[in-house]
mmCIF file of C-alpha atoms (C1' of nucleotides) in Angstrom:
data_model
loop_
_atom_site.group_PDB
_atom_site.id
_atom_site.type_symbol
_atom_site.label_atom_id
_atom_site.label_comp_id
_atom_site.label_asym_id
_atom_site.label_seq_id
_atom_site.Cartn_x
_atom_site.Cartn_y
_atom_site.Cartn_z
ATOM 1 C CA MET A 1 0.000 0.000 0.000
ATOM 2 C CA SER A 2 3.032 2.263 0.351
ATOM 3 C CA ASP A 3 3.040 1.817 -3.430
ATOM 4 C CA LEU A 4 -0.190 3.711 -3.399
ATOM 5 C CA LEU A 5 1.238 6.561 -1.357
ATOM 6 C CA GLU A 6 4.208 6.745 -3.741
ATOM 7 C CA ARG A 7 1.967 6.828 -6.762
ATOM 8 C CA LEU A 8 -0.203 9.536 -5.270
ATOM 9 C CA ARG A 9 2.719 11.693 -4.321
ATOM 10 C CA GLY A 10 3.879 11.343 -7.925
ATOM 11 C CA ARG A 11 0.561 12.735 -9.061
ATOM 12 C CA GLY A 12 1.032 15.826 -6.973
ATOM 13 C CA TRP A 13 -0.926 14.769 -3.950
ATOM 14 C CA ARG A 14 -0.074 16.720 -0.865
ATOM 15 C CA MET A 15 0.776 14.129 1.778
ATOM 16 C CA THR A 16 -1.034 14.639 5.055
ATOM 17 C CA ALA A 17 -1.418 12.503 8.151
ATOM 18 C CA GLN A 18 -5.148 12.134 7.399
ATOM 19 C CA ARG A 19 -4.622 10.822 3.892
ATOM 20 C CA ARG A 20 -1.959 8.436 5.062
ATOM 21 C CA VAL A 21 -4.344 7.014 7.655
ATOM 22 C CA VAL A 22 -7.179 6.554 5.180
ATOM 23 C CA ALA A 23 -4.837 4.768 2.801
ATOM 24 C CA GLU A 24 -3.628 2.490 5.601
ATOM 25 C CA VAL A 25 -7.167 1.562 6.561
ATOM 26 C CA LEU A 26 -7.948 0.626 2.967
ATOM 27 C CA ASP A 27 -5.337 -2.049 2.743
ATOM 28 C CA GLY A 28 -5.683 -5.720 1.911
ATOM 29 C CA GLU A 29 -7.739 -8.186 -0.070
ATOM 30 C CA HIS A 30 -11.452 -8.610 0.418
ATOM 31 C CA VAL A 31 -11.693 -5.233 2.111
ATOM 32 C CA HIS A 32 -15.012 -3.525 1.433
ATOM 33 C CA LEU A 33 -15.673 -0.902 4.060
ATOM 34 C CA THR A 34 -18.376 1.728 4.163
ATOM 35 C CA ALA A 35 -17.303 5.350 4.482
ATOM 36 C CA ASP A 36 -18.420 5.274 8.075
ATOM 37 C CA GLU A 37 -16.372 2.169 8.865
ATOM 38 C CA VAL A 38 -13.347 3.809 7.277
ATOM 39 C CA HIS A 39 -13.953 6.814 9.477
ATOM 40 C CA THR A 40 -14.234 4.716 12.636
ATOM 41 C CA ARG A 41 -10.983 2.906 11.919
ATOM 42 C CA ALA A 42 -9.243 6.092 10.912
ATOM 43 C CA VAL A 43 -10.254 7.758 14.176
ATOM 44 C CA ALA A 44 -8.606 4.891 16.066
ATOM 45 C CA LYS A 45 -5.297 5.886 14.517
ATOM 46 C CA LEU A 46 -5.783 9.625 14.350
ATOM 47 C CA PRO A 47 -8.483 10.788 16.749
ATOM 48 C CA GLU A 48 -8.962 14.250 15.314
ATOM 49 C CA ILE A 49 -9.744 13.185 11.749
ATOM 50 C CA SER A 50 -13.158 14.390 10.611
ATOM 51 C CA ARG A 51 -15.889 12.670 8.659
ATOM 52 C CA ALA A 52 -15.703 15.237 5.873
ATOM 53 C CA THR A 53 -12.034 14.489 5.287
ATOM 54 C CA VAL A 54 -12.704 10.785 5.035
ATOM 55 C CA TYR A 55 -15.434 11.440 2.461
ATOM 56 C CA ASN A 56 -13.210 13.849 0.556
ATOM 57 C CA THR A 57 -10.288 11.465 0.520
ATOM 58 C CA LEU A 58 -12.381 8.500 -0.524
ATOM 59 C CA GLY A 59 -13.880 10.571 -3.329
ATOM 60 C CA GLU A 60 -10.436 11.579 -4.530
ATOM 61 C CA LEU A 61 -9.153 8.018 -4.433
ATOM 62 C CA VAL A 62 -12.138 6.972 -6.506
ATOM 63 C CA SER A 63 -11.649 9.632 -9.164
ATOM 64 C CA LEU A 64 -7.957 8.781 -9.346
ATOM 65 C CA GLY A 65 -8.982 5.193 -10.030
ATOM 66 C CA GLU A 66 -7.169 3.845 -6.994
ATOM 67 C CA VAL A 67 -10.282 2.657 -5.196
ATOM 68 C CA LEU A 68 -13.613 1.381 -6.475
ATOM 69 C CA GLU A 69 -17.050 2.246 -5.228
ATOM 70 C CA VAL A 70 -19.198 -0.846 -4.973
ATOM 71 C CA ALA A 71 -22.934 -0.925 -4.442
ATOM 72 C CA THR A 72 -23.410 -4.476 -3.185
ATOM 73 C CA ASP A 73 -25.060 -3.165 -0.087
ATOM 74 C CA LYS A 74 -28.222 -1.201 -0.645
ATOM 75 C CA ARG A 75 -27.652 1.039 2.341
ATOM 76 C CA ALA A 76 -24.218 2.595 2.047
ATOM 77 C CA LYS A 77 -21.546 2.712 -0.616
ATOM 78 C CA ARG A 78 -18.536 0.500 0.014
ATOM 79 C CA TYR A 79 -14.960 1.138 -1.011
ATOM 80 C CA ASP A 80 -12.749 -1.527 -2.561
ATOM 81 C CA PRO A 81 -9.002 -0.840 -2.686
ATOM 82 C CA ASN A 82 -8.402 -3.756 -5.060
ATOM 83 C CA ALA A 83 -8.899 -1.527 -8.114
ATOM 84 C CA HIS A 84 -5.979 -2.696 -10.218
ATOM 85 C CA ARG A 85 -7.040 -6.320 -10.528
ATOM 86 C CA PRO A 86 -10.424 -6.474 -12.294
ATOM 87 C CA HIS A 87 -12.820 -8.610 -10.314
ATOM 88 C CA HIS A 88 -16.415 -9.048 -9.304
ATOM 89 C CA HIS A 89 -18.175 -9.652 -6.011
ATOM 90 C CA LEU A 90 -19.815 -12.520 -4.205
ATOM 91 C CA VAL A 91 -22.163 -11.370 -1.461
ATOM 92 C CA CYS A 92 -23.863 -13.342 1.303
ATOM 93 C CA ALA A 93 -27.561 -12.518 1.191
ATOM 94 C CA GLN A 94 -27.798 -13.148 4.913
ATOM 95 C CA CYS A 95 -24.837 -11.566 6.660
ATOM 96 C CA GLY A 96 -23.558 -9.310 3.892
ATOM 97 C CA ALA A 97 -20.042 -10.782 3.769
ATOM 98 C CA ILE A 98 -18.260 -9.885 0.529
ATOM 99 C CA ARG A 99 -15.538 -11.786 -1.329
ATOM 100 C CA ASP A 100 -13.695 -10.763 -4.456
ATOM 101 C CA VAL A 101 -14.049 -13.310 -7.271
ATOM 102 C CA HIS A 102 -12.528 -13.735 -10.717
ATOM 103 C CA PRO A 103 -14.977 -15.480 -13.045
ATOM 104 C CA ASP A 104 -14.036 -17.086 -16.348
ATOM 105 C CA GLY A 105 -15.158 -15.440 -19.528
ATOM 106 C CA ASN A 106 -15.980 -11.850 -20.293
ATOM 107 C CA PRO A 107 -19.583 -10.831 -19.681
ATOM 108 C CA LEU A 108 -19.122 -7.862 -21.995
ATOM 109 C CA ALA A 109 -18.882 -10.281 -24.914
ATOM 110 C CA ASP A 110 -22.203 -11.811 -23.914
ATOM 111 C CA LEU A 111 -24.121 -8.669 -24.750
ATOM 112 C CA PRO A 112 -25.042 -8.855 -28.441
ATOM 113 C CA ASP A 113 -25.254 -5.715 -30.548
ATOM 114 C CA SER A 114 -28.997 -6.122 -30.812
ATOM 115 C CA GLU A 115 -29.209 -5.651 -27.055
ATOM 116 C CA ARG A 116 -27.023 -2.558 -26.876
ATOM 117 C CA PHE A 117 -29.618 -0.006 -27.969
ATOM 118 C CA GLY A 118 -26.920 2.144 -29.532
ATOM 119 C CA PHE A 119 -25.011 2.481 -26.261
ATOM 120 C CA THR A 120 -21.220 2.500 -26.205
ATOM 121 C CA VAL A 121 -20.738 -0.111 -23.519
ATOM 122 C CA SER A 122 -17.490 0.240 -21.627
ATOM 123 C CA ASP A 123 -17.856 -1.573 -18.378
ATOM 124 C CA VAL A 124 -19.701 -4.331 -16.608
ATOM 125 C CA GLU A 125 -20.260 -4.985 -12.943
ATOM 126 C CA VAL A 126 -21.284 -8.428 -11.709
ATOM 127 C CA THR A 127 -22.614 -9.295 -8.271
ATOM 128 C CA TYR A 128 -23.166 -12.921 -7.326
ATOM 129 C CA ARG A 129 -25.505 -13.537 -4.407
ATOM 130 C CA GLY A 130 -25.797 -16.567 -2.215
ATOM 131 C CA ILE A 131 -25.318 -17.925 1.285
ATOM 132 C CA CYS A 132 -21.873 -18.102 2.851
ATOM 133 C CA PRO A 133 -20.652 -21.255 4.647
ATOM 134 C CA THR A 134 -21.015 -19.668 8.086
ATOM 135 C CA CYS A 135 -24.635 -18.663 7.554
ATOM 136 C CA ALA A 136 -25.422 -22.040 5.948
ATOM 137 C CA VAL A 137 -24.287 -23.818 9.119
ATOM 138 C CA ALA A 138 -26.215 -21.445 11.349
ATOM 139 C CA ALA A 139 -29.434 -22.035 9.415
ATOM 140 C CA MET B 1 -50.837 -5.467 -15.276
ATOM 141 C CA SER B 2 -54.383 -6.324 -14.234
ATOM 142 C CA ASP B 3 -52.835 -9.801 -14.107
ATOM 143 C CA LEU B 4 -50.819 -8.502 -11.229
ATOM 144 C CA LEU B 5 -53.854 -7.240 -9.366
ATOM 145 C CA GLU B 6 -55.583 -10.588 -9.897
ATOM 146 C CA ARG B 7 -52.594 -12.477 -8.617
ATOM 147 C CA LEU B 8 -52.314 -10.298 -5.565
ATOM 148 C CA ARG B 9 -55.973 -10.593 -4.705
ATOM 149 C CA GLY B 10 -55.507 -14.361 -4.944
ATOM 150 C CA ARG B 11 -52.791 -14.105 -2.337
ATOM 151 C CA GLY B 12 -55.110 -12.411 0.090
ATOM 152 C CA TRP B 13 -54.190 -8.834 -0.615
ATOM 153 C CA ARG B 14 -56.819 -6.374 0.470
ATOM 154 C CA MET B 15 -57.501 -4.249 -2.582
ATOM 155 C CA THR B 16 -57.300 -0.509 -1.943
ATOM 156 C CA ALA B 17 -57.305 2.506 -4.232
ATOM 157 C CA GLN B 18 -53.738 3.270 -3.170
ATOM 158 C CA ARG B 19 -52.402 -0.147 -4.078
ATOM 159 C CA ARG B 20 -54.209 -0.079 -7.395
ATOM 160 C CA VAL B 21 -52.612 3.250 -8.232
ATOM 161 C CA VAL B 22 -49.110 2.101 -7.326
ATOM 162 C CA ALA B 23 -49.560 -1.002 -9.472
ATOM 163 C CA GLU B 24 -50.761 1.133 -12.397
ATOM 164 C CA VAL B 25 -47.768 3.418 -12.158
ATOM 165 C CA LEU B 26 -45.412 0.440 -12.246
ATOM 166 C CA ASP B 27 -46.513 -0.750 -15.650
ATOM 167 C CA GLY B 28 -44.493 -1.318 -18.799
ATOM 168 C CA GLU B 29 -41.064 -2.279 -20.086
ATOM 169 C CA HIS B 30 -37.936 -0.339 -19.232
ATOM 170 C CA VAL B 31 -39.666 1.248 -16.252
ATOM 171 C CA HIS B 32 -37.246 1.918 -13.414
ATOM 172 C CA LEU B 33 -38.694 4.542 -11.142
ATOM 173 C CA THR B 34 -37.431 5.669 -7.756
ATOM 174 C CA ALA B 35 -39.830 5.486 -4.838
ATOM 175 C CA ASP B 36 -40.198 9.228 -5.025
ATOM 176 C CA GLU B 37 -41.068 9.175 -8.719
ATOM 177 C CA VAL B 38 -43.635 6.494 -8.040
ATOM 178 C CA HIS B 39 -45.086 8.711 -5.347
ATOM 179 C CA THR B 40 -45.234 11.755 -7.618
ATOM 180 C CA ARG B 41 -47.040 9.826 -10.330
ATOM 181 C CA ALA B 42 -49.347 8.189 -7.838
ATOM 182 C CA VAL B 43 -50.313 11.568 -6.402
ATOM 183 C CA ALA B 44 -51.341 12.676 -9.893
ATOM 184 C CA LYS B 45 -53.952 9.926 -9.898
ATOM 185 C CA LEU B 46 -54.867 9.932 -6.236
ATOM 186 C CA PRO B 47 -53.885 13.198 -4.549
ATOM 187 C CA GLU B 48 -54.232 12.042 -0.952
ATOM 188 C CA ILE B 49 -51.841 9.090 -1.167
ATOM 189 C CA SER B 50 -48.959 9.382 1.289
ATOM 190 C CA ARG B 51 -45.290 8.672 0.888
ATOM 191 C CA ALA B 52 -45.365 6.023 3.591
ATOM 192 C CA THR B 53 -47.980 4.044 1.717
ATOM 193 C CA VAL B 54 -45.951 4.109 -1.456
ATOM 194 C CA TYR B 55 -42.924 2.805 0.439
ATOM 195 C CA ASN B 56 -45.024 0.152 2.169
ATOM 196 C CA THR B 57 -46.600 -1.015 -1.059
ATOM 197 C CA LEU B 58 -43.316 -1.125 -2.929
ATOM 198 C CA GLY B 59 -41.786 -3.120 -0.099
ATOM 199 C CA GLU B 60 -44.649 -5.600 -0.203
ATOM 200 C CA LEU B 61 -44.432 -5.983 -3.958
ATOM 201 C CA VAL B 62 -40.727 -6.684 -3.608
ATOM 202 C CA SER B 63 -41.175 -9.368 -0.941
ATOM 203 C CA LEU B 64 -43.909 -10.965 -3.010
ATOM 204 C CA GLY B 65 -41.434 -11.134 -5.872
ATOM 205 C CA GLU B 66 -43.587 -9.042 -8.178
ATOM 206 C CA VAL B 67 -41.175 -6.144 -8.441
ATOM 207 C CA LEU B 68 -37.380 -5.977 -8.272
ATOM 208 C CA GLU B 69 -35.266 -3.492 -6.411
ATOM 209 C CA VAL B 70 -32.353 -2.339 -8.536
ATOM 210 C CA ALA B 71 -29.388 -0.353 -7.324
ATOM 211 C CA THR B 72 -28.034 1.015 -10.598
ATOM 212 C CA ASP B 73 -28.329 4.514 -9.273
ATOM 213 C CA LYS B 74 -26.175 5.237 -6.276
ATOM 214 C CA ARG B 75 -28.647 7.738 -4.871
ATOM 215 C CA ALA B 76 -32.055 6.098 -4.547
ATOM 216 C CA LYS B 77 -33.343 2.562 -5.046
ATOM 217 C CA ARG B 78 -35.285 1.966 -8.237
ATOM 218 C CA TYR B 79 -38.172 -0.423 -8.762
ATOM 219 C CA ASP B 80 -38.455 -2.680 -11.788
ATOM 220 C CA PRO B 81 -41.838 -4.282 -12.481
ATOM 221 C CA ASN B 82 -40.367 -6.655 -15.064
ATOM 222 C CA ALA B 83 -39.667 -9.299 -12.411
ATOM 223 C CA HIS B 84 -40.924 -12.350 -14.264
ATOM 224 C CA ARG B 85 -38.559 -12.150 -17.209
ATOM 225 C CA PRO B 86 -34.972 -12.474 -15.937
ATOM 226 C CA HIS B 87 -32.862 -9.674 -17.318
ATOM 227 C CA HIS B 88 -29.996 -7.349 -16.582
ATOM 228 C CA HIS B 89 -29.471 -3.617 -16.914
ATOM 229 C CA LEU B 90 -27.642 -1.264 -19.202
ATOM 230 C CA VAL B 91 -27.079 2.148 -17.631
ATOM 231 C CA CYS B 92 -25.889 5.408 -19.175
ATOM 232 C CA ALA B 93 -23.017 6.678 -17.052
ATOM 233 C CA GLN B 94 -23.911 10.240 -18.033
ATOM 234 C CA CYS B 95 -27.681 10.681 -17.831
ATOM 235 C CA GLY B 96 -28.610 7.575 -15.871
ATOM 236 C CA ALA B 97 -30.994 6.157 -18.497
ATOM 237 C CA ILE B 98 -31.684 2.462 -17.922
ATOM 238 C CA ARG B 99 -32.613 -0.266 -20.422
ATOM 239 C CA ASP B 100 -33.420 -3.884 -19.741
ATOM 240 C CA VAL B 101 -31.129 -6.277 -21.621
ATOM 241 C CA HIS B 102 -31.008 -10.023 -22.138
ATOM 242 C CA PRO B 103 -27.418 -11.181 -22.619
ATOM 243 C CA ASP B 104 -26.432 -14.544 -24.080
ATOM 244 C CA GLY B 105 -24.954 -17.117 -21.786
ATOM 245 C CA ASN B 106 -25.336 -17.618 -18.078
ATOM 246 C CA PRO B 107 -22.848 -15.730 -15.931
ATOM 247 C CA LEU B 108 -23.537 -18.125 -13.060
ATOM 248 C CA ALA B 109 -21.786 -20.844 -15.056
ATOM 249 C CA ASP B 110 -18.726 -18.609 -15.374
ATOM 250 C CA LEU B 111 -17.993 -18.774 -11.674
ATOM 251 C CA PRO B 112 -15.816 -21.847 -11.075
ATOM 252 C CA ASP B 113 -16.104 -23.808 -7.836
ATOM 253 C CA SER B 114 -12.652 -22.654 -6.828
ATOM 254 C CA GLU B 115 -13.981 -19.083 -6.772
ATOM 255 C CA ARG B 116 -17.097 -19.829 -4.731
ATOM 256 C CA PHE B 117 -15.459 -19.947 -1.287
ATOM 257 C CA GLY B 118 -18.025 -22.471 -0.098
ATOM 258 C CA PHE B 119 -20.938 -20.146 -0.857
ATOM 259 C CA THR B 120 -24.188 -21.550 -2.215
ATOM 260 C CA VAL B 121 -24.574 -19.150 -5.132
ATOM 261 C CA SER B 122 -28.160 -18.648 -6.214
ATOM 262 C CA ASP B 123 -28.331 -15.441 -8.141
ATOM 263 C CA VAL B 124 -26.343 -13.036 -10.241
ATOM 264 C CA GLU B 125 -26.927 -9.412 -11.045
ATOM 265 C CA VAL B 126 -25.200 -7.753 -13.993
ATOM 266 C CA THR B 127 -24.991 -4.042 -14.720
ATOM 267 C CA TYR B 128 -23.495 -2.848 -17.979
ATOM 268 C CA ARG B 129 -22.333 0.757 -18.061
ATOM 269 C CA GLY B 130 -21.743 2.982 -21.043
ATOM 270 C CA ILE B 131 -22.907 6.068 -22.885
ATOM 271 C CA CYS B 132 -26.336 6.208 -24.477
ATOM 272 C CA PRO B 133 -26.849 7.505 -28.043
ATOM 273 C CA THR B 134 -28.395 10.762 -26.856
ATOM 274 C CA CYS B 135 -25.494 11.636 -24.580
ATOM 275 C CA ALA B 136 -22.971 10.518 -27.218
ATOM 276 C CA VAL B 137 -24.410 13.088 -29.648
ATOM 277 C CA ALA B 138 -24.462 15.819 -27.025
ATOM 278 C CA ALA B 139 -20.786 15.263 -26.205
ATOM 279 C "C1'" DG C 1 15.927 26.941 7.562
ATOM 280 C "C1'" DT C 2 11.785 29.756 7.044
ATOM 281 C "C1'" DC C 3 8.069 31.927 4.452
ATOM 282 C "C1'" DG C 4 3.972 32.097 1.995
ATOM 283 C "C1'" DC C 5 0.078 30.504 -0.043
ATOM 284 C "C1'" DA C 6 -2.602 27.256 -2.367
ATOM 285 C "C1'" DC C 7 -4.386 23.277 -0.938
ATOM 286 C "C1'" DA C 8 -6.382 20.440 3.100
ATOM 287 C "C1'" DT C 9 -8.983 19.869 7.171
ATOM 288 C "C1'" DT C 10 -12.543 20.780 10.407
ATOM 289 C "C1'" DA C 11 -17.185 21.082 12.808
ATOM 290 C "C1'" DG C 12 -21.469 21.393 12.169
ATOM 291 C "C1'" DA C 13 -25.441 22.574 9.365
ATOM 292 C "C1'" DC C 14 -27.960 20.802 5.684
ATOM 293 C "C1'" DA C 15 -30.265 17.731 2.112
ATOM 294 C "C1'" DC C 16 -31.950 13.451 0.730
ATOM 295 C "C1'" DC C 17 -33.751 8.818 1.122
ATOM 296 C "C1'" DA C 18 -35.999 5.652 3.804
ATOM 297 C "C1'" DT C 19 -38.340 3.787 7.940
ATOM 298 C "C1'" DC C 20 -41.055 3.995 12.137
ATOM 299 C "C1'" DC C 21 -45.034 5.167 14.839
ATOM 300 C "C1'" DA C 22 -49.656 6.021 16.925
ATOM 301 C "C1'" DA C 23 -53.967 7.399 15.491
ATOM 302 C "C1'" DA C 24 -57.563 7.440 12.023
ATOM 303 C "C1'" DT C 25 -59.685 4.947 8.264
ATOM 304 C "C1'" DC C 26 -61.429 1.370 5.466
ATOM 305 C "C1'" DA C 27 -62.228 -3.375 2.884
ATOM 306 C "C1'" DG C 28 -64.642 -7.227 2.935
ATOM 307 C "C1'" DG C 29 -66.390 -11.444 5.494
ATOM 308 C "C1'" DG C 30 -70.259 -12.683 8.246
ATOM 309 C "C1'" DC D 1 -74.878 -3.273 7.488
ATOM 310 C "C1'" DC D 2 -71.503 -3.916 11.117
ATOM 311 C "C1'" DC D 3 -67.210 -5.302 12.981
ATOM 312 C "C1'" DT D 4 -62.497 -6.194 13.050
ATOM 313 C "C1'" DG D 5 -58.067 -6.425 11.732
ATOM 314 C "C1'" DA D 6 -55.481 -4.796 7.874
ATOM 315 C "C1'" DT D 7 -54.202 -0.443 5.768
ATOM 316 C "C1'" DT D 8 -53.241 4.376 5.426
ATOM 317 C "C1'" DT D 9 -51.660 8.686 7.168
ATOM 318 C "C1'" DG D 10 -48.538 12.629 8.456
ATOM 319 C "C1'" DG D 11 -45.038 13.642 10.953
ATOM 320 C "C1'" DA D 12 -41.057 12.334 13.631
ATOM 321 C "C1'" DT D 13 -36.760 9.931 13.337
ATOM 322 C "C1'" DG D 14 -32.402 7.935 11.641
ATOM 323 C "C1'" DG D 15 -28.720 6.981 8.437
ATOM 324 C "C1'" DT D 16 -25.826 8.476 4.614
ATOM 325 C "C1'" DG D 17 -23.604 11.872 2.164
ATOM 326 C "C1'" DT D 18 -22.545 16.931 0.820
ATOM 327 C "C1'" DC D 19 -21.520 21.746 1.675
ATOM 328 C "C1'" DT D 20 -19.489 25.883 3.734
ATOM 329 C "C1'" DA D 21 -16.747 29.233 6.075
ATOM 330 C "C1'" DA D 22 -13.078 29.390 9.104
ATOM 331 C "C1'" DT D 23 -8.695 27.480 10.343
ATOM 332 C "C1'" DG D 24 -4.551 24.870 9.641
ATOM 333 C "C1'" DT D 25 -0.549 22.999 7.032
ATOM 334 C "C1'" DG D 26 2.644 20.658 3.279
ATOM 335 C "C1'" DC D 27 6.067 21.807 0.549
ATOM 336 C "C1'" DG D 28 8.328 24.542 -3.156
ATOM 337 C "C1'" DA D 29 10.855 28.940 -3.458
ATOM 338 C "C1'" DC D 30 14.321 31.401 -1.722
#
DNA sequence: GTCGCACATTAGACACCATCCAAATCAGGG
DNA sequence: CCCTGATTTGGATGGTGTCTAATGTGCGAC
């Protein structure tokens, strides 16, 4: 993740303690936090960080293409730092757990011209839903 | 759509003017209204209908499986009455226009066991993103 | 090293979407 | 036609995200 900080500095980002903390929180695989969760964890490392800064920073990371917004949850947006390895999501319908997955094939190719209605299609987002092992046992 | 009303009555739904109006509003192909838009259109037909009733009715239609909630828009939930013909969505990244599409192939089959993490996968949701013809011309 | 200023951060108000609630109303079986 | 439990209502409430004006600060210039 220090890669990320390097890359951002290279793009003229001013390096602040707040931004460093947000970047640290968004580290790892299968990380899909809401803005509020990011804020909570950031506060643990830097008590005076404000909600607005977390939102600002997340928004910047998204427009720089370093973090993805995912809408698997219908309540709040979630942020996925794994932006450089294209992937989709597998969500537990019960507990909301999210895993990154890498399906075979390219769903873009499955959309025939006749179904494109003249759109220039550039991207596709796939969400698989099911029940995770933990919830299956509990049921 | 009167089919819908019949089916609901058969399931023991008490038929009220409000529910009839909501069902009428949610009629047609490529209809993807937000709850608020449904409310606005419902008020045009039945001025005294309240927001809470629209939300209640939409929620009931969703749990009965007659209407789908779609999260293509990151602001508000949208409601799709085309629940009985499985389909996916094509969204204009610029203006937000939504079309129903029917891709070839079955994306569920593209998820190998090794990528399922023990989940029982039952459903998949696909959102294509691009630029619609109207916005392409305007650009 | 230090200065300056454009860029960042902050707290809190605000807007939007959705849900909850207690009281009033109504559909439809008997 | 009446009764009862389902339904509707309006307003309060809560969660998520954005905005603003005032304050603070990273970092290039010197």
